JSON list of N, CA and C in Angstrom, two decimals:
[
{"chain": "A", "resi": 1, "resn": "MET", "atom": "N", "xyz": [28.63, 4.55, 2.04]},
{"chain": "A", "resi": 1, "resn": "MET", "atom": "CA", "xyz": [28.76, 4.02, 0.72]},
{"chain": "A", "resi": 1, "resn": "MET", "atom": "C", "xyz": [28.43, 5.14, -0.27]},
{"chain": "A", "resi": 2, "resn": "GLU", "atom": "N", "xyz": [29.14, 5.19, -1.36]},
{"chain": "A", "resi": 2, "resn": "GLU", "atom": "CA", "xyz": [28.93, 6.27, -2.32]},
{"chain": "A", "resi": 2, "resn": "GLU", "atom": "C", "xyz": [28.07, 5.81, -3.49]},
{"chain": "A", "resi": 3, "resn": "ILE", "atom": "N", "xyz": [27.08, 6.62, -3.83]},
{"chain": "A", "resi": 3, "resn": "ILE", "atom": "CA", "xyz": [26.22, 6.38, -4.97]},
{"chain": "A", "resi": 3, "resn": "ILE", "atom": "C", "xyz": [26.78, 7.15, -6.15]},
{"chain": "A", "resi": 4, "resn": "LYS", "atom": "N", "xyz": [26.87, 6.48, -7.28]},
{"chain": "A", "resi": 4, "resn": "LYS", "atom": "CA", "xyz": [27.28, 7.18, -8.49]},
{"chain": "A", "resi": 4, "resn": "LYS", "atom": "C", "xyz": [26.15, 8.12, -8.89]},
{"chain": "A", "resi": 5, "resn": "LYS", "atom": "N", "xyz": [26.48, 9.35, -9.14]},
{"chain": "A", "resi": 5, "resn": "LYS", "atom": "CA", "xyz": [25.47, 10.38, -9.32]},
{"chain": "A", "resi": 5, "resn": "LYS", "atom": "C", "xyz": [24.68, 10.27, -10.63]},
{"chain": "A", "resi": 6, "resn": "ASP", "atom": "N", "xyz": [25.09, 9.41, -11.54]},
{"chain": "A", "resi": 6, "resn": "ASP", "atom": "CA", "xyz": [24.36, 9.31, -12.80]},
{"chain": "A", "resi": 6, "resn": "ASP", "atom": "C", "xyz": [23.23, 8.29, -12.75]},
{"chain": "A", "resi": 7, "resn": "PHE", "atom": "N", "xyz": [22.85, 7.86, -11.56]},
{"chain": "A", "resi": 7, "resn": "PHE", "atom": "CA", "xyz": [21.68, 7.02, -11.36]},
{"chain": "A", "resi": 7, "resn": "PHE", "atom": "C", "xyz": [20.72, 7.74, -10.43]},
{"chain": "A", "resi": 8, "resn": "ASN", "atom": "N", "xyz": [19.44, 7.57, -10.67]},
{"chain": "A", "resi": 8, "resn": "ASN", "atom": "CA", "xyz": [18.47, 8.18, -9.76]},
{"chain": "A", "resi": 8, "resn": "ASN", "atom": "C", "xyz": [17.24, 7.29, -9.62]},
{"chain": "A", "resi": 9, "resn": "LEU", "atom": "N", "xyz": [16.45, 7.60, -8.63]},
{"chain": "A", "resi": 9, "resn": "LEU", "atom": "CA", "xyz": [15.25, 6.84, -8.30]},
{"chain": "A", "resi": 9, "resn": "LEU", "atom": "C", "xyz": [14.04, 7.58, -8.87]},
{"chain": "A", "resi": 10, "resn": "GLN", "atom": "N", "xyz": [13.22, 6.85, -9.61]},
{"chain": "A", "resi": 10, "resn": "GLN", "atom": "CA", "xyz": [12.01, 7.41, -10.19]},
{"chain": "A", "resi": 10, "resn": "GLN", "atom": "C", "xyz": [10.81, 6.58, -9.74]},
{"chain": "A", "resi": 11, "resn": "LYS", "atom": "N", "xyz": [9.68, 7.23, -9.56]},
{"chain": "A", "resi": 11, "resn": "LYS", "atom": "CA", "xyz": [8.44, 6.50, -9.29]},
{"chain": "A", "resi": 11, "resn": "LYS", "atom": "C", "xyz": [7.59, 6.60, -10.56]},
{"chain": "A", "resi": 12, "resn": "ILE", "atom": "N", "xyz": [7.37, 5.44, -11.17]},
{"chain": "A", "resi": 12, "resn": "ILE", "atom": "CA", "xyz": [6.63, 5.38, -12.43]},
{"chain": "A", "resi": 12, "resn": "ILE", "atom": "C", "xyz": [5.47, 4.41, -12.26]},
{"chain": "A", "resi": 13, "resn": "ALA", "atom": "N", "xyz": [4.28, 4.90, -12.45]},
{"chain": "A", "resi": 13, "resn": "ALA", "atom": "CA", "xyz": [3.06, 4.08, -12.34]},
{"chain": "A", "resi": 13, "resn": "ALA", "atom": "C", "xyz": [3.02, 3.31, -11.03]},
{"chain": "A", "resi": 14, "resn": "GLY", "atom": "N", "xyz": [3.41, 3.96, -9.94]},
{"chain": "A", "resi": 14, "resn": "GLY", "atom": "CA", "xyz": [3.36, 3.35, -8.62]},
{"chain": "A", "resi": 14, "resn": "GLY", "atom": "C", "xyz": [4.52, 2.43, -8.30]},
{"chain": "A", "resi": 15, "resn": "GLU", "atom": "N", "xyz": [5.45, 2.26, -9.23]},
{"chain": "A", "resi": 15, "resn": "GLU", "atom": "CA", "xyz": [6.62, 1.40, -9.03]},
{"chain": "A", "resi": 15, "resn": "GLU", "atom": "C", "xyz": [7.87, 2.27, -8.90]},
{"chain": "A", "resi": 16, "resn": "TYR", "atom": "N", "xyz": [8.76, 1.89, -7.99]},
{"chain": "A", "resi": 16, "resn": "TYR", "atom": "CA", "xyz": [10.03, 2.59, -7.86]},
{"chain": "A", "resi": 16, "resn": "TYR", "atom": "C", "xyz": [11.05, 1.92, -8.78]},
{"chain": "A", "resi": 17, "resn": "ILE", "atom": "N", "xyz": [11.70, 2.73, -9.59]},
{"chain": "A", "resi": 17, "resn": "ILE", "atom": "CA", "xyz": [12.66, 2.24, -10.56]},
{"chain": "A", "resi": 17, "resn": "ILE", "atom": "C", "xyz": [13.97, 3.01, -10.40]},
{"chain": "A", "resi": 18, "resn": "LEU", "atom": "N", "xyz": [15.06, 2.29, -10.37]},
{"chain": "A", "resi": 18, "resn": "LEU", "atom": "CA", "xyz": [16.39, 2.89, -10.35]},
{"chain": "A", "resi": 18, "resn": "LEU", "atom": "C", "xyz": [16.88, 2.90, -11.79]},
{"chain": "A", "resi": 19, "resn": "MET", "atom": "N", "xyz": [17.20, 4.08, -12.29]},
{"chain": "A", "resi": 19, "resn": "MET", "atom": "CA", "xyz": [17.58, 4.17, -13.69]},
{"chain": "A", "resi": 19, "resn": "MET", "atom": "C", "xyz": [18.71, 5.18, -13.89]},
{"chain": "A", "resi": 20, "resn": "PRO", "atom": "N", "xyz": [19.50, 4.96, -14.92]},
{"chain": "A", "resi": 20, "resn": "PRO", "atom": "CA", "xyz": [20.60, 5.89, -15.19]},
{"chain": "A", "resi": 20, "resn": "PRO", "atom": "C", "xyz": [20.08, 7.14, -15.89]},
{"chain": "A", "resi": 21, "resn": "LYS", "atom": "N", "xyz": [20.77, 8.23, -15.66]},
{"chain": "A", "resi": 21, "resn": "LYS", "atom": "CA", "xyz": [20.45, 9.46, -16.38]},
{"chain": "A", "resi": 21, "resn": "LYS", "atom": "C", "xyz": [20.95, 9.34, -17.81]},
{"chain": "A", "resi": 22, "resn": "ASN", "atom": "N", "xyz": [22.01, 8.55, -18.01]},
{"chain": "A", "resi": 22, "resn": "ASN", "atom": "CA", "xyz": [22.61, 8.35, -19.32]},
{"chain": "A", "resi": 22, "resn": "ASN", "atom": "C", "xyz": [22.55, 6.86, -19.64]},
{"chain": "A", "resi": 23, "resn": "THR", "atom": "N", "xyz": [21.81, 6.46, -20.65]},
{"chain": "A", "resi": 23, "resn": "THR", "atom": "CA", "xyz": [21.62, 5.04, -20.95]},
{"chain": "A", "resi": 23, "resn": "THR", "atom": "C", "xyz": [22.89, 4.35, -21.44]},
{"chain": "A", "resi": 24, "resn": "SER", "atom": "N", "xyz": [23.94, 5.10, -21.70]},
{"chain": "A", "resi": 24, "resn": "SER", "atom": "CA", "xyz": [25.19, 4.47, -22.12]},
{"chain": "A", "resi": 24, "resn": "SER", "atom": "C", "xyz": [26.07, 4.13, -20.92]},
{"chain": "A", "resi": 25, "resn": "GLN", "atom": "N", "xyz": [25.53, 4.27, -19.70]},
{"chain": "A", "resi": 25, "resn": "GLN", "atom": "CA", "xyz": [26.28, 3.99, -18.48]},
{"chain": "A", "resi": 25, "resn": "GLN", "atom": "C", "xyz": [26.86, 2.58, -18.52]},
{"chain": "A", "resi": 26, "resn": "LYS", "atom": "N", "xyz": [28.15, 2.47, -18.33]},
{"chain": "A", "resi": 26, "resn": "LYS", "atom": "CA", "xyz": [28.82, 1.17, -18.33]},
{"chain": "A", "resi": 26, "resn": "LYS", "atom": "C", "xyz": [28.24, 0.29, -17.22]},
{"chain": "A", "resi": 27, "resn": "GLY", "atom": "N", "xyz": [27.97, -0.95, -17.56]},
{"chain": "A", "resi": 27, "resn": "GLY", "atom": "CA", "xyz": [27.42, -1.90, -16.60]},
{"chain": "A", "resi": 27, "resn": "GLY", "atom": "C", "xyz": [25.92, -1.87, -16.50]},
{"chain": "A", "resi": 28, "resn": "TYR", "atom": "N", "xyz": [25.29, -0.99, -17.26]},
{"chain": "A", "resi": 28, "resn": "TYR", "atom": "CA", "xyz": [23.84, -0.86, -17.22]},
{"chain": "A", "resi": 28, "resn": "TYR", "atom": "C", "xyz": [23.20, -1.86, -18.16]},
{"chain": "A", "resi": 29, "resn": "ASN", "atom": "N", "xyz": [22.36, -2.73, -17.65]},
{"chain": "A", "resi": 29, "resn": "ASN", "atom": "CA", "xyz": [21.70, -3.75, -18.47]},
{"chain": "A", "resi": 29, "resn": "ASN", "atom": "C", "xyz": [20.19, -3.68, -18.35]},
{"chain": "A", "resi": 30, "resn": "GLY", "atom": "N", "xyz": [19.66, -2.61, -17.82]},
{"chain": "A", "resi": 30, "resn": "GLY", "atom": "CA", "xyz": [18.21, -2.48, -17.69]},
{"chain": "A", "resi": 30, "resn": "GLY", "atom": "C", "xyz": [17.84, -1.75, -16.42]},
{"chain": "A", "resi": 31, "resn": "LEU", "atom": "N", "xyz": [16.56, -1.60, -16.20]},
{"chain": "A", "resi": 31, "resn": "LEU", "atom": "CA", "xyz": [16.06, -0.91, -15.01]},
{"chain": "A", "resi": 31, "resn": "LEU", "atom": "C", "xyz": [16.07, -1.86, -13.82]},
{"chain": "A", "resi": 32, "resn": "ILE", "atom": "N", "xyz": [16.18, -1.29, -12.65]},
{"chain": "A", "resi": 32, "resn": "ILE", "atom": "CA", "xyz": [16.12, -2.07, -11.42]},
{"chain": "A", "resi": 32, "resn": "ILE", "atom": "C", "xyz": [14.88, -1.61, -10.66]},
{"chain": "A", "resi": 33, "resn": "SER", "atom": "N", "xyz": [13.97, -2.54, -10.43]},
{"chain": "A", "resi": 33, "resn": "SER", "atom": "CA", "xyz": [12.76, -2.26, -9.68]},
{"chain": "A", "resi": 33, "resn": "SER", "atom": "C", "xyz": [13.06, -2.43, -8.19]},
{"chain": "A", "resi": 34, "resn": "LEU", "atom": "N", "xyz": [12.62, -1.48, -7.38]},
{"chain": "A", "resi": 34, "resn": "LEU", "atom": "CA", "xyz": [12.88, -1.51, -5.95]},
{"chain": "A", "resi": 34, "resn": "LEU", "atom": "C", "xyz": [11.60, -1.66, -5.15]},
{"chain": "A", "resi": 35, "resn": "ASN", "atom": "N", "xyz": [11.67, -2.45, -4.06]},
{"chain": "A", "resi": 35, "resn": "ASN", "atom": "CA", "xyz": [10.55, -2.52, -3.14]},
{"chain": "A", "resi": 35, "resn": "ASN", "atom": "C", "xyz": [10.72, -1.42, -2.09]},
{"chain": "A", "resi": 36, "resn": "GLU", "atom": "N", "xyz": [9.80, -1.32, -1.15]},
{"chain": "A", "resi": 36, "resn": "GLU", "atom": "CA", "xyz": [9.84, -0.24, -0.15]},
{"chain": "A", "resi": 36, "resn": "GLU", "atom": "C", "xyz": [11.11, -0.26, 0.70]},
{"chain": "A", "resi": 37, "resn": "VAL", "atom": "N", "xyz": [11.56, -1.43, 1.09]},
{"chain": "A", "resi": 37, "resn": "VAL", "atom": "CA", "xyz": [12.76, -1.54, 1.91]},
{"chain": "A", "resi": 37, "resn": "VAL", "atom": "C", "xyz": [13.99, -1.09, 1.11]},
{"chain": "A", "resi": 38, "resn": "GLU", "atom": "N", "xyz": [14.05, -1.51, -0.16]},
{"chain": "A", "resi": 38, "resn": "GLU", "atom": "CA", "xyz": [15.18, -1.11, -1.01]},
{"chain": "A", "resi": 38, "resn": "GLU", "atom": "C", "xyz": [15.19, 0.39, -1.26]},
{"chain": "A", "resi": 39, "resn": "VAL", "atom": "N", "xyz": [14.00, 1.00, -1.34]},
{"chain": "A", "resi": 39, "resn": "VAL", "atom": "CA", "xyz": [13.92, 2.46, -1.47]},
{"chain": "A", "resi": 39, "resn": "VAL", "atom": "C", "xyz": [14.50, 3.11, -0.22]},
{"chain": "A", "resi": 40, "resn": "LEU", "atom": "N", "xyz": [14.14, 2.59, 0.95]},
{"chain": "A", "resi": 40, "resn": "LEU", "atom": "CA", "xyz": [14.69, 3.11, 2.21]},
{"chain": "A", "resi": 40, "resn": "LEU", "atom": "C", "xyz": [16.22, 3.00, 2.22]},
{"chain": "A", "resi": 41, "resn": "VAL", "atom": "N", "xyz": [16.73, 1.86, 1.79]},
{"chain": "A", "resi": 41, "resn": "VAL", "atom": "CA", "xyz": [18.18, 1.66, 1.73]},
{"chain": "A", "resi": 41, "resn": "VAL", "atom": "C", "xyz": [18.80, 2.66, 0.76]},
{"chain": "A", "resi": 42, "resn": "TRP", "atom": "N", "xyz": [18.25, 2.77, -0.44]},
{"chain": "A", "resi": 42, "resn": "TRP", "atom": "CA", "xyz": [18.79, 3.67, -1.45]},
{"chain": "A", "resi": 42, "resn": "TRP", "atom": "C", "xyz": [18.84, 5.11, -0.93]},
{"chain": "A", "resi": 43, "resn": "GLU", "atom": "N", "xyz": [17.76, 5.54, -0.29]},
{"chain": "A", "resi": 43, "resn": "GLU", "atom": "CA", "xyz": [17.69, 6.92, 0.20]},
{"chain": "A", "resi": 43, "resn": "GLU", "atom": "C", "xyz": [18.62, 7.20, 1.37]},
{"chain": "A", "resi": 44, "resn": "ASN", "atom": "N", "xyz": [19.14, 6.15, 2.01]},
{"chain": "A", "resi": 44, "resn": "ASN", "atom": "CA", "xyz": [20.00, 6.32, 3.17]},
{"chain": "A", "resi": 44, "resn": "ASN", "atom": "C", "xyz": [21.40, 5.75, 3.00]},
{"chain": "A", "resi": 45, "resn": "LEU", "atom": "N", "xyz": [21.76, 5.32, 1.81]},
{"chain": "A", "resi": 45, "resn": "LEU", "atom": "CA", "xyz": [23.07, 4.70, 1.59]},
{"chain": "A", "resi": 45, "resn": "LEU", "atom": "C", "xyz": [24.22, 5.60, 1.99]},
{"chain": "A", "resi": 46, "resn": "GLU", "atom": "N", "xyz": [24.16, 6.85, 1.62]},
{"chain": "A", "resi": 46, "resn": "GLU", "atom": "CA", "xyz": [25.27, 7.75, 1.90]},
{"chain": "A", "resi": 46, "resn": "GLU", "atom": "C", "xyz": [25.28, 8.25, 3.34]},
{"chain": "A", "resi": 47, "resn": "GLU", "atom": "N", "xyz": [24.12, 8.24, 4.01]},
{"chain": "A", "resi": 47, "resn": "GLU", "atom": "CA", "xyz": [24.07, 8.72, 5.39]},
{"chain": "A", "resi": 47, "resn": "GLU", "atom": "C", "xyz": [24.50, 7.66, 6.39]},
{"chain": "A", "resi": 48, "resn": "CYS", "atom": "N", "xyz": [24.16, 6.42, 6.12]},
{"chain": "A", "resi": 48, "resn": "CYS", "atom": "CA", "xyz": [24.51, 5.34, 7.05]},
{"chain": "A", "resi": 48, "resn": "CYS", "atom": "C", "xyz": [26.00, 5.03, 6.95]},
{"chain": "A", "resi": 49, "resn": "LYS", "atom": "N", "xyz": [26.64, 4.93, 8.08]},
{"chain": "A", "resi": 49, "resn": "LYS", "atom": "CA", "xyz": [28.09, 4.73, 8.15]},
{"chain": "A", "resi": 49, "resn": "LYS", "atom": "C", "xyz": [28.51, 3.27, 7.96]},
{"chain": "A", "resi": 50, "resn": "SER", "atom": "N", "xyz": [27.58, 2.34, 8.17]},
{"chain": "A", "resi": 50, "resn": "SER", "atom": "CA", "xyz": [27.92, 0.92, 8.09]},
{"chain": "A", "resi": 50, "resn": "SER", "atom": "C", "xyz": [26.68, 0.11, 7.73]},
{"chain": "A", "resi": 51, "resn": "GLU", "atom": "N", "xyz": [26.91, -1.14, 7.38]},
{"chain": "A", "resi": 51, "resn": "GLU", "atom": "CA", "xyz": [25.78, -2.03, 7.10]},
{"chain": "A", "resi": 51, "resn": "GLU", "atom": "C", "xyz": [24.96, -2.27, 8.36]},
{"chain": "A", "resi": 52, "resn": "GLU", "atom": "N", "xyz": [25.63, -2.34, 9.51]},
{"chain": "A", "resi": 52, "resn": "GLU", "atom": "CA", "xyz": [24.90, -2.53, 10.78]},
{"chain": "A", "resi": 52, "resn": "GLU", "atom": "C", "xyz": [23.96, -1.36, 11.05]},
{"chain": "A", "resi": 53, "resn": "GLU", "atom": "N", "xyz": [24.40, -0.15, 10.75]},
{"chain": "A", "resi": 53, "resn": "GLU", "atom": "CA", "xyz": [23.53, 1.02, 10.93]},
{"chain": "A", "resi": 53, "resn": "GLU", "atom": "C", "xyz": [22.33, 0.93, 9.98]},
{"chain": "A", "resi": 54, "resn": "MET", "atom": "N", "xyz": [22.57, 0.47, 8.76]},
{"chain": "A", "resi": 54, "resn": "MET", "atom": "CA", "xyz": [21.48, 0.32, 7.79]},
{"chain": "A", "resi": 54, "resn": "MET", "atom": "C", "xyz": [20.51, -0.77, 8.24]},
{"chain": "A", "resi": 55, "resn": "ILE", "atom": "N", "xyz": [21.04, -1.87, 8.76]},
{"chain": "A", "resi": 55, "resn": "ILE", "atom": "CA", "xyz": [20.18, -2.95, 9.26]},
{"chain": "A", "resi": 55, "resn": "ILE", "atom": "C", "xyz": [19.31, -2.43, 10.41]},
{"chain": "A", "resi": 56, "resn": "SER", "atom": "N", "xyz": [19.88, -1.64, 11.29]},
{"chain": "A", "resi": 56, "resn": "SER", "atom": "CA", "xyz": [19.10, -1.05, 12.39]},
{"chain": "A", "resi": 56, "resn": "SER", "atom": "C", "xyz": [18.00, -0.15, 11.85]},
{"chain": "A", "resi": 57, "resn": "LEU", "atom": "N", "xyz": [18.31, 0.64, 10.82]},
{"chain": "A", "resi": 57, "resn": "LEU", "atom": "CA", "xyz": [17.31, 1.50, 10.21]},
{"chain": "A", "resi": 57, "resn": "LEU", "atom": "C", "xyz": [16.16, 0.67, 9.64]},
{"chain": "A", "resi": 58, "resn": "ILE", "atom": "N", "xyz": [16.49, -0.40, 8.96]},
{"chain": "A", "resi": 58, "resn": "ILE", "atom": "CA", "xyz": [15.47, -1.27, 8.37]},
{"chain": "A", "resi": 58, "resn": "ILE", "atom": "C", "xyz": [14.60, -1.90, 9.45]},
{"chain": "A", "resi": 59, "resn": "THR", "atom": "N", "xyz": [15.24, -2.47, 10.48]},
{"chain": "A", "resi": 59, "resn": "THR", "atom": "CA", "xyz": [14.46, -3.16, 11.52]},
{"chain": "A", "resi": 59, "resn": "THR", "atom": "C", "xyz": [13.66, -2.19, 12.38]},
{"chain": "A", "resi": 60, "resn": "ASN", "atom": "N", "xyz": [14.11, -0.94, 12.49]},
{"chain": "A", "resi": 60, "resn": "ASN", "atom": "CA", "xyz": [13.36, 0.06, 13.25]},
{"chain": "A", "resi": 60, "resn": "ASN", "atom": "C", "xyz": [12.20, 0.64, 12.43]},
{"chain": "A", "resi": 61, "resn": "THR", "atom": "N", "xyz": [12.28, 0.54, 11.11]},
{"chain": "A", "resi": 61, "resn": "THR", "atom": "CA", "xyz": [11.25, 1.09, 10.24]},
{"chain": "A", "resi": 61, "resn": "THR", "atom": "C", "xyz": [10.19, 0.04, 9.88]},
{"chain": "A", "resi": 62, "resn": "TYR", "atom": "N", "xyz": [10.62, -1.19, 9.68]},
{"chain": "A", "resi": 62, "resn": "TYR", "atom": "CA", "xyz": [9.73, -2.27, 9.27]},
{"chain": "A", "resi": 62, "resn": "TYR", "atom": "C", "xyz": [9.80, -3.42, 10.28]},
{"chain": "A", "resi": 63, "resn": "MET", "atom": "N", "xyz": [8.74, -4.15, 10.39]},
{"chain": "A", "resi": 63, "resn": "MET", "atom": "CA", "xyz": [8.72, -5.30, 11.29]},
{"chain": "A", "resi": 63, "resn": "MET", "atom": "C", "xyz": [9.37, -6.48, 10.57]},
{"chain": "A", "resi": 64, "resn": "VAL", "atom": "N", "xyz": [10.68, -6.57, 10.70]},
{"chain": "A", "resi": 64, "resn": "VAL", "atom": "CA", "xyz": [11.45, -7.62, 10.03]},
{"chain": "A", "resi": 64, "resn": "VAL", "atom": "C", "xyz": [12.56, -8.08, 10.97]},
{"chain": "A", "resi": 65, "resn": "LYS", "atom": "N", "xyz": [12.88, -9.35, 10.91]},
{"chain": "A", "resi": 65, "resn": "LYS", "atom": "CA", "xyz": [13.96, -9.88, 11.73]},
{"chain": "A", "resi": 65, "resn": "LYS", "atom": "C", "xyz": [15.30, -9.33, 11.26]},
{"chain": "A", "resi": 66, "resn": "LYS", "atom": "N", "xyz": [16.21, -9.18, 12.19]},
{"chain": "A", "resi": 66, "resn": "LYS", "atom": "CA", "xyz": [17.54, -8.68, 11.86]},
{"chain": "A", "resi": 66, "resn": "LYS", "atom": "C", "xyz": [18.23, -9.58, 10.83]},
{"chain": "A", "resi": 67, "resn": "SER", "atom": "N", "xyz": [18.07, -10.89, 10.98]},
{"chain": "A", "resi": 67, "resn": "SER", "atom": "CA", "xyz": [18.72, -11.82, 10.04]},
{"chain": "A", "resi": 67, "resn": "SER", "atom": "C", "xyz": [18.14, -11.66, 8.62]},
{"chain": "A", "resi": 68, "resn": "ASP", "atom": "N", "xyz": [16.85, -11.43, 8.52]},
{"chain": "A", "resi": 68, "resn": "ASP", "atom": "CA", "xyz": [16.22, -11.21, 7.20]},
{"chain": "A", "resi": 68, "resn": "ASP", "atom": "C", "xyz": [16.67, -9.88, 6.61]},
{"chain": "A", "resi": 69, "resn": "ALA", "atom": "N", "xyz": [16.74, -8.86, 7.44]},
{"chain": "A", "resi": 69, "resn": "ALA", "atom": "CA", "xyz": [17.18, -7.55, 6.96]},
{"chain": "A", "resi": 69, "resn": "ALA", "atom": "C", "xyz": [18.62, -7.62, 6.46]},
{"chain": "A", "resi": 70, "resn": "LYS", "atom": "N", "xyz": [19.46, -8.34, 7.17]},
{"chain": "A", "resi": 70, "resn": "LYS", "atom": "CA", "xyz": [20.87, -8.48, 6.78]},
{"chain": "A", "resi": 70, "resn": "LYS", "atom": "C", "xyz": [20.99, -9.21, 5.44]},
{"chain": "A", "resi": 71, "resn": "LYS", "atom": "N", "xyz": [20.24, -10.28, 5.30]},
{"chain": "A", "resi": 71, "resn": "LYS", "atom": "CA", "xyz": [20.26, -11.07, 4.06]},
{"chain": "A", "resi": 71, "resn": "LYS", "atom": "C", "xyz": [19.78, -10.24, 2.88]},
{"chain": "A", "resi": 72, "resn": "ASP", "atom": "N", "xyz": [18.64, -9.57, 3.04]},
{"chain": "A", "resi": 72, "resn": "ASP", "atom": "CA", "xyz": [18.07, -8.76, 1.96]},
{"chain": "A", "resi": 72, "resn": "ASP", "atom": "C", "xyz": [18.96, -7.57, 1.62]},
{"chain": "A", "resi": 73, "resn": "LEU", "atom": "N", "xyz": [19.54, -6.94, 2.63]},
{"chain": "A", "resi": 73, "resn": "LEU", "atom": "CA", "xyz": [20.45, -5.83, 2.38]},
{"chain": "A", "resi": 73, "resn": "LEU", "atom": "C", "xyz": [21.65, -6.30, 1.58]},
{"chain": "A", "resi": 74, "resn": "GLY", "atom": "N", "xyz": [22.23, -7.42, 1.98]},
{"chain": "A", "resi": 74, "resn": "GLY", "atom": "CA", "xyz": [23.38, -7.96, 1.26]},
{"chain": "A", "resi": 74, "resn": "GLY", "atom": "C", "xyz": [23.07, -8.24, -0.19]},
{"chain": "A", "resi": 75, "resn": "SER", "atom": "N", "xyz": [21.92, -8.82, -0.45]},
{"chain": "A", "resi": 75, "resn": "SER", "atom": "CA", "xyz": [21.50, -9.12, -1.83]},
{"chain": "A", "resi": 75, "resn": "SER", "atom": "C", "xyz": [21.33, -7.84, -2.64]},
{"chain": "A", "resi": 76, "resn": "PHE", "atom": "N", "xyz": [20.70, -6.84, -2.05]},
{"chain": "A", "resi": 76, "resn": "PHE", "atom": "CA", "xyz": [20.47, -5.58, -2.75]},
{"chain": "A", "resi": 76, "resn": "PHE", "atom": "C", "xyz": [21.79, -4.87, -3.04]},
{"chain": "A", "resi": 77, "resn": "LEU", "atom": "N", "xyz": [22.70, -4.84, -2.05]},
{"chain": "A", "resi": 77, "resn": "LEU", "atom": "CA", "xyz": [23.99, -4.19, -2.26]},
{"chain": "A", "resi": 77, "resn": "LEU", "atom": "C", "xyz": [24.80, -4.89, -3.35]},
{"chain": "A", "resi": 78, "resn": "LYS", "atom": "N", "xyz": [24.74, -6.22, -3.39]},
{"chain": "A", "resi": 78, "resn": "LYS", "atom": "CA", "xyz": [25.42, -6.97, -4.44]},
{"chain": "A", "resi": 78, "resn": "LYS", "atom": "C", "xyz": [24.84, -6.63, -5.81]},
{"chain": "A", "resi": 79, "resn": "GLN", "atom": "N", "xyz": [23.53, -6.47, -5.88]},
{"chain": "A", "resi": 79, "resn": "GLN", "atom": "CA", "xyz": [22.88, -6.11, -7.14]},
{"chain": "A", "resi": 79, "resn": "GLN", "atom": "C", "xyz": [23.34, -4.72, -7.60]},
{"chain": "A", "resi": 80, "resn": "LEU", "atom": "N", "xyz": [23.44, -3.79, -6.65]},
{"chain": "A", "resi": 80, "resn": "LEU", "atom": "CA", "xyz": [23.91, -2.43, -7.00]},
{"chain": "A", "resi": 80, "resn": "LEU", "atom": "C", "xyz": [25.37, -2.44, -7.43]},
{"chain": "A", "resi": 81, "resn": "GLU", "atom": "N", "xyz": [26.18, -3.22, -6.75]},
{"chain": "A", "resi": 81, "resn": "GLU", "atom": "CA", "xyz": [27.59, -3.31, -7.11]},
{"chain": "A", "resi": 81, "resn": "GLU", "atom": "C", "xyz": [27.77, -3.95, -8.48]},
{"chain": "A", "resi": 82, "resn": "ALA", "atom": "N", "xyz": [27.01, -4.99, -8.77]},
{"chain": "A", "resi": 82, "resn": "ALA", "atom": "CA", "xyz": [27.10, -5.68, -10.06]},
{"chain": "A", "resi": 82, "resn": "ALA", "atom": "C", "xyz": [26.70, -4.75, -11.21]},
{"chain": "A", "resi": 83, "resn": "ALA", "atom": "N", "xyz": [25.78, -3.84, -10.95]},
{"chain": "A", "resi": 83, "resn": "ALA", "atom": "CA", "xyz": [25.35, -2.90, -11.98]},
{"chain": "A", "resi": 83, "resn": "ALA", "atom": "C", "xyz": [26.22, -1.64, -12.00]},
{"chain": "A", "resi": 84, "resn": "ASP", "atom": "N", "xyz": [27.28, -1.62, -11.17]},
{"chain": "A", "resi": 84, "resn": "ASP", "atom": "CA", "xyz": [28.21, -0.49, -11.09]},
{"chain": "A", "resi": 84, "resn": "ASP", "atom": "C", "xyz": [27.52, 0.80, -10.67]},
{"chain": "A", "resi": 85, "resn": "ILE", "atom": "N", "xyz": [26.56, 0.67, -9.75]},
{"chain": "A", "resi": 85, "resn": "ILE", "atom": "CA", "xyz": [25.81, 1.83, -9.26]},
{"chain": "A", "resi": 85, "resn": "ILE", "atom": "C", "xyz": [26.43, 2.38, -7.98]},
{"chain": "A", "resi": 86, "resn": "ILE", "atom": "N", "xyz": [27.02, 1.47, -7.18]},
{"chain": "A", "resi": 86, "resn": "ILE", "atom": "CA", "xyz": [27.73, 1.92, -5.97]},
{"chain": "A", "resi": 86, "resn": "ILE", "atom": "C", "xyz": [29.16, 1.43, -6.02]}
]
C-alpha cells in the first residue's frame, strides 16, 4: 500500500499523531491519533505485501486474536483512506 508522502508520524507529549506536512492537504480534517498497533501498521504499510501479511505482523508482535487484528486493521485502513492518506 502506498503512503502519500505529505503525511508523517509525530510523537507529541507521548502521543503518536499522524499529521500533514501541508495543512491545505485535500481531505484533511484534523489530526489522527494512533495507538501502538496503528503505529506498527503505519510504519510497515509499504513493506507488507498484503493485509494478511500485516495481520501476521500484528499478531506476532502483540498478543491479539487474528479476528481482532483483522477488524482493527480494516478500521484503521478505512480511516486512512477516508482522509486521503493512502
